[in-house]
PDB file of C-alpha atoms in Angstrom:
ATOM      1  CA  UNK A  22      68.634  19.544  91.287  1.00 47.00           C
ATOM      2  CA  UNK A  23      71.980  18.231  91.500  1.00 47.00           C
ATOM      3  CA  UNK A  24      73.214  21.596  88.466  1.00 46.00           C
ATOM      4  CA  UNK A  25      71.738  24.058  90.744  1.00 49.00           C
ATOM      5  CA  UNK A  26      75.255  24.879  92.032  1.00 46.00           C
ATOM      6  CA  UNK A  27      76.805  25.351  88.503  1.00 43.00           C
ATOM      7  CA  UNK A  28      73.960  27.809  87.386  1.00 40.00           C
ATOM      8  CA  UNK A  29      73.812  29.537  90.678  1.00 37.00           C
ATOM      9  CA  UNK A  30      77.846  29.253  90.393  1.00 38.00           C
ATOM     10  CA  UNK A  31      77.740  30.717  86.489  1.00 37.00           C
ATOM     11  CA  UNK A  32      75.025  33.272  87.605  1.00 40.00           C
ATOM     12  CA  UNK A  33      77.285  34.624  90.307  1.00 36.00           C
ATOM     13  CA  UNK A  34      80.352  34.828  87.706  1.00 36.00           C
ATOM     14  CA  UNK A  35      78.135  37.133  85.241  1.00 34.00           C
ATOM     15  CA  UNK A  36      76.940  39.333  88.013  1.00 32.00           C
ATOM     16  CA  UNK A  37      80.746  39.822  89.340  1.00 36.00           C
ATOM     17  CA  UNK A  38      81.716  40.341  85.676  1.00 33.00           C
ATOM     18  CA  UNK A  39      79.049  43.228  84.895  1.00 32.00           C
ATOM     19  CA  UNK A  40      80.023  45.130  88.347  1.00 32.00           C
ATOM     20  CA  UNK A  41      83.748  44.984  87.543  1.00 33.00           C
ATOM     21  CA  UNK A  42      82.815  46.246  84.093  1.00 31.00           C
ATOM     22  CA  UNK A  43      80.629  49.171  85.921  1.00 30.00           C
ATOM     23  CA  UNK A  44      83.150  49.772  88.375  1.00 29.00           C
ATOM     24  CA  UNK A  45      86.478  49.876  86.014  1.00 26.00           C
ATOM     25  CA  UNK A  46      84.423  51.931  82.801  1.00 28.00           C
ATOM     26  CA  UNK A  47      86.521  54.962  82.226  1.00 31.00           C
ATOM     27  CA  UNK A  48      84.972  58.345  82.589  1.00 36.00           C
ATOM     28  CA  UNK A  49      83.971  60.218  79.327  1.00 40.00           C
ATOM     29  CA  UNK A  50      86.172  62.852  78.754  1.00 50.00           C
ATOM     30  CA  UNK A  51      85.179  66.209  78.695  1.00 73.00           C
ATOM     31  CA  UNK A  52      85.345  68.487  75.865  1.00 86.00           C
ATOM     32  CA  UNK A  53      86.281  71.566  75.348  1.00 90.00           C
ATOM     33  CA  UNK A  54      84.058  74.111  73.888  1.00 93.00           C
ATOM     34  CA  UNK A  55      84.046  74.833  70.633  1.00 94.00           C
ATOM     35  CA  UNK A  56      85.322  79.066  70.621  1.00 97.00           C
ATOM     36  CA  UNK A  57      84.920  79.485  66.849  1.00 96.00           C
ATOM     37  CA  UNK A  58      86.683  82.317  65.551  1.00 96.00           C
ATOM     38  CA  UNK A  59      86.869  83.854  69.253  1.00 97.00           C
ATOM     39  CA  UNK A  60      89.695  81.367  69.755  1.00 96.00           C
ATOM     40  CA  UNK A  61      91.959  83.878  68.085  1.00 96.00           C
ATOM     41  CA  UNK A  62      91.375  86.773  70.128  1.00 98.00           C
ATOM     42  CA  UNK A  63      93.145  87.653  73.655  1.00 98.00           C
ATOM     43  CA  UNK A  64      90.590  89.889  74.354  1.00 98.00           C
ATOM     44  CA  UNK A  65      87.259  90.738  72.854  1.00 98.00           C
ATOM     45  CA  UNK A  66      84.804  93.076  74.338  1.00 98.00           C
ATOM     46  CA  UNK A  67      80.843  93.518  72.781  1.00 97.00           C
ATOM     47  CA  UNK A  68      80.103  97.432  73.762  1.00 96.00           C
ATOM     48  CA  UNK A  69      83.507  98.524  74.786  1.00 97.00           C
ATOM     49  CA  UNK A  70      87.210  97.827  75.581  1.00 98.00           C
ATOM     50  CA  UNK A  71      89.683 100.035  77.585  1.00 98.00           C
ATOM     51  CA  UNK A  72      92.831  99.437  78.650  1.00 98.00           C
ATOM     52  CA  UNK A  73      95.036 101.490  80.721  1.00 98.00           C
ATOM     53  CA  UNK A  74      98.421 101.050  81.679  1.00 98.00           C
ATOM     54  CA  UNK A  75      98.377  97.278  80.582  1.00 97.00           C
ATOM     55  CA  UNK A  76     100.014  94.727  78.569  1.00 98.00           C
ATOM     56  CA  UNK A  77      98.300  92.562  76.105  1.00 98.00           C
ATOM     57  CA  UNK A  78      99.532  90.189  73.791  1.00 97.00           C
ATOM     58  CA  UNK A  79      97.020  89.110  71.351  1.00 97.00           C
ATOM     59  CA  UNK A  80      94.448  90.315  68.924  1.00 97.00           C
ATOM     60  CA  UNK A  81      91.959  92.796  71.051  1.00 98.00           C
ATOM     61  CA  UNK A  82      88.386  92.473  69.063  1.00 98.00           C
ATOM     62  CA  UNK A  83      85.254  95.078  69.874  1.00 98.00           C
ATOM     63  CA  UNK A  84      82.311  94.081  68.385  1.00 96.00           C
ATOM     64  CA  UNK A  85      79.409  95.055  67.640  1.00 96.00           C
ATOM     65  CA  UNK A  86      79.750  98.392  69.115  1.00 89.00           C
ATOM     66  CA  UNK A  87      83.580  98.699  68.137  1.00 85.00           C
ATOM     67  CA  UNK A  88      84.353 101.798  71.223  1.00 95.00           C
ATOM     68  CA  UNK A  89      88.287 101.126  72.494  1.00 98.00           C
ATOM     69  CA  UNK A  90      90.356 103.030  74.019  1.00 98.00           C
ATOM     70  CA  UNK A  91      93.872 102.739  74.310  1.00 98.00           C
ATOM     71  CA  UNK A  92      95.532 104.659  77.675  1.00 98.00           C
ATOM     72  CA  UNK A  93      99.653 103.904  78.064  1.00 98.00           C
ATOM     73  CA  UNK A  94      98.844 100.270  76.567  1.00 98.00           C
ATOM     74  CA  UNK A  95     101.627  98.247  74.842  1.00 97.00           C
ATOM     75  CA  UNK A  96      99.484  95.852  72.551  1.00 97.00           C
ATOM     76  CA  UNK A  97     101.368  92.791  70.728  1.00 96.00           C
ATOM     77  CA  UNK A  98      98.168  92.324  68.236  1.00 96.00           C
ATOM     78  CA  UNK A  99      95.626  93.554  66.138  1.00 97.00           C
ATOM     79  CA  UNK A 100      93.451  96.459  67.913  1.00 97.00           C
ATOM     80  CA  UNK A 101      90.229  97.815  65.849  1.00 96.00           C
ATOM     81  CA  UNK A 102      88.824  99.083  63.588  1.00 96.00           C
ATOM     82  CA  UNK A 103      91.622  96.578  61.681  1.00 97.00           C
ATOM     83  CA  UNK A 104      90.254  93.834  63.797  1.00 97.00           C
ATOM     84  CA  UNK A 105      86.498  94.908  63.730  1.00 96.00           C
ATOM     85  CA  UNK A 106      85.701  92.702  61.006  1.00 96.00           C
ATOM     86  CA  UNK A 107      87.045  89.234  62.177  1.00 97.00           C
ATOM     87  CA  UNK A 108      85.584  90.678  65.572  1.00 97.00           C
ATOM     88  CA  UNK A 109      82.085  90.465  64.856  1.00 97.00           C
ATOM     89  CA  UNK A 110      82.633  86.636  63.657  1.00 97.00           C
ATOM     90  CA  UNK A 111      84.345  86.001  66.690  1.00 97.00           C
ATOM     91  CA  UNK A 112      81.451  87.475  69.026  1.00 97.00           C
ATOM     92  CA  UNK A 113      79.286  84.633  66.953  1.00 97.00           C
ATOM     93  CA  UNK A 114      81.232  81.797  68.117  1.00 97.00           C
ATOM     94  CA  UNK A 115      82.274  83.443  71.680  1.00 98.00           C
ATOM     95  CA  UNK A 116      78.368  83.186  72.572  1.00 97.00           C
ATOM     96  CA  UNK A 117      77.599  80.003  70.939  1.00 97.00           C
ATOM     97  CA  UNK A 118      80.308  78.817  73.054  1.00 97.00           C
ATOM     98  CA  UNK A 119      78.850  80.101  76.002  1.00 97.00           C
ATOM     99  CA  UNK A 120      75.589  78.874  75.438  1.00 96.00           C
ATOM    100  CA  UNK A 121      76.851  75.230  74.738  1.00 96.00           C
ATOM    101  CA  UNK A 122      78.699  75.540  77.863  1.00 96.00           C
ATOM    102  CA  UNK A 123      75.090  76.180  80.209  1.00 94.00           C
ATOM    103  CA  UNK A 124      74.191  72.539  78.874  1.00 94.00           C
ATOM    104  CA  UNK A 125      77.532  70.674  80.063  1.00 95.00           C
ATOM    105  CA  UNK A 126      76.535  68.830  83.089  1.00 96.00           C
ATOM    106  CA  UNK A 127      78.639  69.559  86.183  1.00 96.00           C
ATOM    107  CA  UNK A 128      80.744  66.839  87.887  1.00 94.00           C
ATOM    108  CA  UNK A 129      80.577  68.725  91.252  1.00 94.00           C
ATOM    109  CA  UNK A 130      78.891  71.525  92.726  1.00 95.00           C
ATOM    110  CA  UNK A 131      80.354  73.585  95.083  1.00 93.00           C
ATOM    111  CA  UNK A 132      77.746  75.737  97.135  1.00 91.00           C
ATOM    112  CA  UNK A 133      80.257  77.824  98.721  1.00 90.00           C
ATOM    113  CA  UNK A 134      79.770  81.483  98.091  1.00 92.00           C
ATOM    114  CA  UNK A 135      83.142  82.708  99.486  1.00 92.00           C
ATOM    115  CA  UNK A 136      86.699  81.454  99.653  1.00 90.00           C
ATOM    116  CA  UNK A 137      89.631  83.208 101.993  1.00 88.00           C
ATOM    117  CA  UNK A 138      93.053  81.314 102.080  1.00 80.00           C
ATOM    118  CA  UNK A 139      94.065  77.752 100.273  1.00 70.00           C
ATOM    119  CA  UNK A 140      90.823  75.972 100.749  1.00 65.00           C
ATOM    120  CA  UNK A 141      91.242  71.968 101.151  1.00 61.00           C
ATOM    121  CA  UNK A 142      87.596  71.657  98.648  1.00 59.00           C
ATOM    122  CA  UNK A 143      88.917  73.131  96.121  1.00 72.00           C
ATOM    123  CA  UNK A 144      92.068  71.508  95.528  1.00 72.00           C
ATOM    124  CA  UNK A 145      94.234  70.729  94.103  1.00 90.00           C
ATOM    125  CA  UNK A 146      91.398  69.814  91.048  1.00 94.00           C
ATOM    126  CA  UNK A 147      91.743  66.971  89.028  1.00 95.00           C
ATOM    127  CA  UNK A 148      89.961  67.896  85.407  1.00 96.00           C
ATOM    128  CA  UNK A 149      85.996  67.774  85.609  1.00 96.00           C
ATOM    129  CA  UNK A 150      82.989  70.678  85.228  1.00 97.00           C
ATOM    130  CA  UNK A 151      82.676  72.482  88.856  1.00 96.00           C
ATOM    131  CA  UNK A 152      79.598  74.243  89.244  1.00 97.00           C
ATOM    132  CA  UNK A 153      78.708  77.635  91.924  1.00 96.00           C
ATOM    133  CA  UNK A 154      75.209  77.451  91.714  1.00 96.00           C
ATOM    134  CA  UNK A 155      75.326  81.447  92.864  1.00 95.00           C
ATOM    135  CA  UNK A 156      77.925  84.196  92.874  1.00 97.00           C
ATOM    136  CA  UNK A 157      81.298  83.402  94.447  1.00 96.00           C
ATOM    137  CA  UNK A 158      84.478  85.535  95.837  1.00 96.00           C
ATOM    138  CA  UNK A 159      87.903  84.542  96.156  1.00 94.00           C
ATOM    139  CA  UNK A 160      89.784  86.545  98.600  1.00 93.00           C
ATOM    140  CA  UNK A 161      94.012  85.547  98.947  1.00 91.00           C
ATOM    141  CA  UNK A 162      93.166  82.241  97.677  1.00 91.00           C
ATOM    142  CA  UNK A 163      95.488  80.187  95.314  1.00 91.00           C
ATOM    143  CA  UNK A 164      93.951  77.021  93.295  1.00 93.00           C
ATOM    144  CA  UNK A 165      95.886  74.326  91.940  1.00 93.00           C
ATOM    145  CA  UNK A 166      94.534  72.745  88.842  1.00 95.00           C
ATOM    146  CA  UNK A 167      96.581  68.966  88.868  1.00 95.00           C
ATOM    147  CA  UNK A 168      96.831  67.063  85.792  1.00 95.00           C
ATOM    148  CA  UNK A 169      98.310  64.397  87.085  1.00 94.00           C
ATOM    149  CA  UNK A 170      95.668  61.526  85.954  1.00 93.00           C
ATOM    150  CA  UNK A 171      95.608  63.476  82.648  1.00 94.00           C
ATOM    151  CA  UNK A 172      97.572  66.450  81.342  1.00 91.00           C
ATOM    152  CA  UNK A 173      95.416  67.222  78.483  1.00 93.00           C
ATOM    153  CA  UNK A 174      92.329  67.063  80.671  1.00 95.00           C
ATOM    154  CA  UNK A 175      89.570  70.006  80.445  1.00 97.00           C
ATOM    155  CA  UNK A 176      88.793  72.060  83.500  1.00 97.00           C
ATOM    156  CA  UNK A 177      85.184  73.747  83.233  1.00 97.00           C
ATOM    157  CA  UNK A 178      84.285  76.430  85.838  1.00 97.00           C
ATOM    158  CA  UNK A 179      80.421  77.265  85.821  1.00 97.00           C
ATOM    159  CA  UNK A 180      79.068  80.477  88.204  1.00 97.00           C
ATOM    160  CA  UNK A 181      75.596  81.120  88.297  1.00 96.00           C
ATOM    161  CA  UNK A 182      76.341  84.779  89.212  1.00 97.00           C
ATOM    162  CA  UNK A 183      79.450  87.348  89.290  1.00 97.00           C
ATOM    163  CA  UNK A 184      83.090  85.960  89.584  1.00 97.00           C
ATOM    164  CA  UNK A 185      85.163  88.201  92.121  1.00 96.00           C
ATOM    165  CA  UNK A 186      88.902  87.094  93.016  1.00 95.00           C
ATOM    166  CA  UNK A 187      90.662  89.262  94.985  1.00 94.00           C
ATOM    167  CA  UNK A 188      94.434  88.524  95.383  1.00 92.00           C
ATOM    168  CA  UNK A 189      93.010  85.240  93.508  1.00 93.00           C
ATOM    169  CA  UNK A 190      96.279  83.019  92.074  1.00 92.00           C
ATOM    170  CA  UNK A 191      96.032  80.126  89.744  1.00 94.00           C
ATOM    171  CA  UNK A 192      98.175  77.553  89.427  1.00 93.00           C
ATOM    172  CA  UNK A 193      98.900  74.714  86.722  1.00 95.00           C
ATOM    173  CA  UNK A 194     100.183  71.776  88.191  1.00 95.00           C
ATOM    174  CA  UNK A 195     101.629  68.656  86.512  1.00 96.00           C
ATOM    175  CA  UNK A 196     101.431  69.175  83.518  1.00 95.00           C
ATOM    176  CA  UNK A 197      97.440  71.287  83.009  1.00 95.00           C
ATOM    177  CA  UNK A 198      97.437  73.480  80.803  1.00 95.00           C
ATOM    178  CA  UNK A 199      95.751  77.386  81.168  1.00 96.00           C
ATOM    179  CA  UNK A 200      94.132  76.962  77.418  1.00 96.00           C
ATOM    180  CA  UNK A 201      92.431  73.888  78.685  1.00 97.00           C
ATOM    181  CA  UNK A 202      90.454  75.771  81.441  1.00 97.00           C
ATOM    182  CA  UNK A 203      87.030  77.497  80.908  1.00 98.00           C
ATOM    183  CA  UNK A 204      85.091  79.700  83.320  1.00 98.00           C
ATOM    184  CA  UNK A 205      81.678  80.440  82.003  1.00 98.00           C
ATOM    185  CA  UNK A 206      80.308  83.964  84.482  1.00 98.00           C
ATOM    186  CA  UNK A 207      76.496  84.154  84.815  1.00 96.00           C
ATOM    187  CA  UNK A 208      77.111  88.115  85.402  1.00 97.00           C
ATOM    188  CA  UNK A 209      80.392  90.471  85.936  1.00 97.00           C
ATOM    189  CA  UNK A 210      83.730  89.452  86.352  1.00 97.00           C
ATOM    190  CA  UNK A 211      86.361  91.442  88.887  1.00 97.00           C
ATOM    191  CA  UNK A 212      89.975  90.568  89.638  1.00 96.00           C
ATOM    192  CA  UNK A 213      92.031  92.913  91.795  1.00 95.00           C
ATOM    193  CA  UNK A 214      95.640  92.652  93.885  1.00 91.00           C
ATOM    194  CA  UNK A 215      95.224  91.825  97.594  1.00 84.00           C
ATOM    195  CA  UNK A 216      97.587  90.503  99.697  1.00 80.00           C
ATOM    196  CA  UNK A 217      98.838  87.920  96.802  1.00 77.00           C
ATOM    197  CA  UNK A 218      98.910  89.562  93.514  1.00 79.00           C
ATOM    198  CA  UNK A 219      96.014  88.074  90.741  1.00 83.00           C
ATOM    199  CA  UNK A 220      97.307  85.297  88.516  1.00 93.00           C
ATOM    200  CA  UNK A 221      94.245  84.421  86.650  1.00 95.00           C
ATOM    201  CA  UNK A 222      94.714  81.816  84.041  1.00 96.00           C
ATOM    202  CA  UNK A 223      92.199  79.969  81.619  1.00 97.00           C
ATOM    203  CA  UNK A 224      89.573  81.755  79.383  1.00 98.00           C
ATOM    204  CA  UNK A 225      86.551  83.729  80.970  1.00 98.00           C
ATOM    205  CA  UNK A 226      83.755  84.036  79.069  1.00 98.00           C
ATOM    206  CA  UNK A 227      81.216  86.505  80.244  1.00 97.00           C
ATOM    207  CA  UNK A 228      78.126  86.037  78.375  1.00 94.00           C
ATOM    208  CA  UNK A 229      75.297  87.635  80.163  1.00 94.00           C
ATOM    209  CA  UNK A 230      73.912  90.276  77.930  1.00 91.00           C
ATOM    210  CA  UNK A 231      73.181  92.764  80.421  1.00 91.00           C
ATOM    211  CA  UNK A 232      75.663  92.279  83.421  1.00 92.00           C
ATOM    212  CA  UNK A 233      78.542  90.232  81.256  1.00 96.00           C
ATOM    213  CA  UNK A 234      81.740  92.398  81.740  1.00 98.00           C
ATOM    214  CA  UNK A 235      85.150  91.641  83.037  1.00 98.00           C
ATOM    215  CA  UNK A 236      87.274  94.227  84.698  1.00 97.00           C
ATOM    216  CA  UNK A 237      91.049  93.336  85.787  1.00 96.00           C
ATOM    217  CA  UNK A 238      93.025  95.922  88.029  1.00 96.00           C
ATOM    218  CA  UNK A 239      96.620  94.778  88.750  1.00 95.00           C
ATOM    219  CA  UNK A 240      98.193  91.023  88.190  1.00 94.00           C
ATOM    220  CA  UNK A 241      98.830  89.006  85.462  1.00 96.00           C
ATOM    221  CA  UNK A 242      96.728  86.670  83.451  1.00 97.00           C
ATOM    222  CA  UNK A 243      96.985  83.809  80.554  1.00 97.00           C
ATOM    223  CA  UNK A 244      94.119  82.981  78.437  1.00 97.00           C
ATOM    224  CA  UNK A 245      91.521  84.616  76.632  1.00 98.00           C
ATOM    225  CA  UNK A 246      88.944  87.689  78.333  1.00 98.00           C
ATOM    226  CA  UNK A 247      85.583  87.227  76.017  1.00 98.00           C
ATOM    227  CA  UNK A 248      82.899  89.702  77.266  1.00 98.00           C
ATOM    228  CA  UNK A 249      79.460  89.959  76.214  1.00 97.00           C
ATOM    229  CA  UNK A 250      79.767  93.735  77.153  1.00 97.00           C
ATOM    230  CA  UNK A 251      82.450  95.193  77.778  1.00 98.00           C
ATOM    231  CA  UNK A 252      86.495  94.494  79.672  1.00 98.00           C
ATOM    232  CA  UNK A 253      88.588  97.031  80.983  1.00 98.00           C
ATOM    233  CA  UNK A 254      92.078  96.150  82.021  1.00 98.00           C
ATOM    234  CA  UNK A 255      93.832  98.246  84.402  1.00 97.00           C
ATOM    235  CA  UNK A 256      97.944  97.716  85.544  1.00 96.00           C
ATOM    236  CA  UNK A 257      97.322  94.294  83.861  1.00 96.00           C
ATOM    237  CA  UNK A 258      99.590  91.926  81.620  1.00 97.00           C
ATOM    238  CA  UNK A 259      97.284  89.739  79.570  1.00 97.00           C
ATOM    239  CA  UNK A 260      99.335  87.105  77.683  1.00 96.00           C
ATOM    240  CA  UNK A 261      96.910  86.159  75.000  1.00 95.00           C
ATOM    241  CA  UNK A 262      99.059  82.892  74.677  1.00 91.00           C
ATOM    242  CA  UNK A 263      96.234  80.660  74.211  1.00 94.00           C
ATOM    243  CA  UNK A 264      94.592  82.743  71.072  1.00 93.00           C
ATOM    244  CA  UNK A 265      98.647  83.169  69.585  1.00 93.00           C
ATOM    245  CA  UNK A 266      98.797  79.137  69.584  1.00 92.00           C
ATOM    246  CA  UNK A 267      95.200  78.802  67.449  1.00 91.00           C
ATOM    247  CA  UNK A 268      95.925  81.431  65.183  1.00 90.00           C
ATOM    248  CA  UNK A 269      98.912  79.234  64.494  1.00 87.00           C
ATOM    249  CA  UNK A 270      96.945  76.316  64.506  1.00 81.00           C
ATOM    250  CA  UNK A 271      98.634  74.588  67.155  1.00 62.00           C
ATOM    251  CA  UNK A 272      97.877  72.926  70.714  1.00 50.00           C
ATOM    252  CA  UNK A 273      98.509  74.260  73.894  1.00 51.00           C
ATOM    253  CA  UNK A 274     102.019  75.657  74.825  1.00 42.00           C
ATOM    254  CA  UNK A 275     101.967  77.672  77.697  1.00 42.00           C
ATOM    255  CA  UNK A 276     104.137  78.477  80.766  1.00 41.00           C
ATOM    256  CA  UNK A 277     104.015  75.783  83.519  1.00 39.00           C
ATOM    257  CA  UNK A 278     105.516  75.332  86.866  1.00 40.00           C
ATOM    258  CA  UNK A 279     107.521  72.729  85.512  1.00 39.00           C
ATOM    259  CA  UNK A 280     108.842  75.018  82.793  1.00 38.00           C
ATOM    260  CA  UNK A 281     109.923  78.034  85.342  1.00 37.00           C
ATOM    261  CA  UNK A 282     111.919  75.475  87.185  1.00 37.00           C
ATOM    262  CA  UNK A 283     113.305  74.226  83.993  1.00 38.00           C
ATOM    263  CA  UNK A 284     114.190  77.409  82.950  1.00 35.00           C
ATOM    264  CA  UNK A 285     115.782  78.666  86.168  1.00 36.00           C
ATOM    265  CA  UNK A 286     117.743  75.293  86.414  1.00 41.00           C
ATOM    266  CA  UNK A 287     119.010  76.336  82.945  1.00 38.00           C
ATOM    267  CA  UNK A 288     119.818  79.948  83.797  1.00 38.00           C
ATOM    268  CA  UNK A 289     122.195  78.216  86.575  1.00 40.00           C
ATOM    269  CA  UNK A 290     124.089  76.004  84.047  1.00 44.00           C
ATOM    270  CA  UNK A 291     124.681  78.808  81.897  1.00 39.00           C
ATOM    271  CA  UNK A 292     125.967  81.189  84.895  1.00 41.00           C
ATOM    272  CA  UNK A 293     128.123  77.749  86.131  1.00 45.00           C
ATOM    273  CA  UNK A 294     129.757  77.504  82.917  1.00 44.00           C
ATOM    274  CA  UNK A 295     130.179  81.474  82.636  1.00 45.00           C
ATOM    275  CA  UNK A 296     131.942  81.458  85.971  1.00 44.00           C
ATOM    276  CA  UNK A 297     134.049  78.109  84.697  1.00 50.00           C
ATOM    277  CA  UNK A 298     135.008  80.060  81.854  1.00 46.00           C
ATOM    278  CA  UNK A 299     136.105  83.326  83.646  1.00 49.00           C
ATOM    279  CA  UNK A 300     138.173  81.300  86.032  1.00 49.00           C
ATOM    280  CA  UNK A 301     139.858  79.689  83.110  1.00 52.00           C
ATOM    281  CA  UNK A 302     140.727  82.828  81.577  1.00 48.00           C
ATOM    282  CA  UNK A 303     142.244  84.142  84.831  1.00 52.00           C
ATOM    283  CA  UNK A 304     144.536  81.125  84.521  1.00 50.00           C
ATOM    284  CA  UNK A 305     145.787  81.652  81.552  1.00 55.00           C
ATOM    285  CA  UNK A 306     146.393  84.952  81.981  1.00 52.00           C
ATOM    286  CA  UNK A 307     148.623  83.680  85.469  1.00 53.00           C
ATOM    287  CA  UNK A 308     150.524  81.561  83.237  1.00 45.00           C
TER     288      UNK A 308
END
């Protein structure tokens, strides 16, 4: 009787030791699906893609019913029929992907059907797989995707129905990165100006066969439009950035808010030293 205490003691000590080793495992980190071929492709359409009055840079893929039509569009990339071939690959691995992505279990779902304004539940995001169980609408609202516990993380955005954003901004924060963010669309995908102009980034993949289109009027967007029917782009610039970096083979390199500041810190050297240099001139010349 007198041990009790040093097996009750060494019980305690495993007991502590299994709950810190519960409480301190590290999440498994999510992965991001596997595009296939689609990777390569800025846009890619199944029955039809037009584009009016738009920018794209990137490969634009029809497939299987190869119908595009190109109104006023400047297009950095293959268009069909040259691209009709890899096209119909890349419709292959743009639905497998979409299929794999119904299975990923969500880290929180968000029953909210509508959004107006910078909502405090949805941000800023840390990486994870957010489900809307139903349809939802974004009206003037700007999401902030922050990789601060992880840069490289994977954002995963699962709707049960249609995706609408109007005046809907996106923005990478601390280092996330638009090719590492997914929104799998149970139906048809709209994004239109509104008060704040669109800034959509991360790749959509519409999937549903019968209501799975994306249409963009106005804005900008980075990443990838993959339609199981059919996208039509209208006053758009769609930087295909994410399908230029795996046709090279590469990671992620896109634009961040980091960069822009970078970049306009830099543009302010170079006029400081321009200016430096004119007044030195005018000095010389004095002399």
């Amino acid at each position: 009787m007198k041990s009790q205490p040093k097996y009750v003691f060494l019980s305690l000590l495993v007991i502590a030791t299994l709950l810190s080793a519960a409480t301190f495992q590290p999440a498994l980190a999510q992965s991001a699906p596997a595009l296939g071929a689609a990777s390569t492709f800025a846009v890619l359409g199944g029955q039809a893609v037009t584009c009016t009055d738009s920018v794209i840079t990137g490969d634009v893929g029809v497939s299987p019913t190869p119908a595009f039509t190109n109104t006023r569009c400047t297009i950095a990339g293959g268009i069909p029929p040259a691209t009709n071939t890899a096209a119909a690959t890349a419709r292959t691995g743009f639905l497998s992907a979409y299929d794999a992505l119904a299975l990923v279990p969500c880290t929180q779902t968000i029953s909210t059907a509508a959004f107006t304004g910078n909502v405090p539940v949805l941000g800023p995001l840390a990486p994870g797989v957010y489900c809307f169980p139903a349809a939802v609408t974004f009206t003037d609202t700007t999401l902030t995707l922050d990789g601060s516990t992880n840069p490289n993380g994977i954002w995963i955005f699962k709707v049960g129905a249609a995706l609408t954003g109007s005046g809907f901004q996106i923005v990478m924060a601390n280092g996330a990165q638009a090719c590492n963010v997914f929104w799998s669309v149970g139906a048809a995908v709209t994004l239109s100006t509104s008060t704040l102009p669109p800034l959509f980034q991360g790749t959509i993949l519409a999937g549903n066969a019968t209501g799975g289109s994306i249409t963009i009027a106005g804005g900008s967007m980075i990443g990838r439009a993959l339609a199981n029917v059919a996208v039509t782009l209208t006053g758009t610039n769609l930087h295909g950035s994410c399908a230029l970096v795996a046709q090279a083979g590469g990671g992620c390199a896109v634009d961040t808010d980091d960069n822009h500041r970078k970049d306009h810190d830099e543009d302010r050297d170079h006029e400081g030293r321009d200016k430096e240099k004119d007044h030195e001139k005018e000095k010389d010349r004095d002399r």
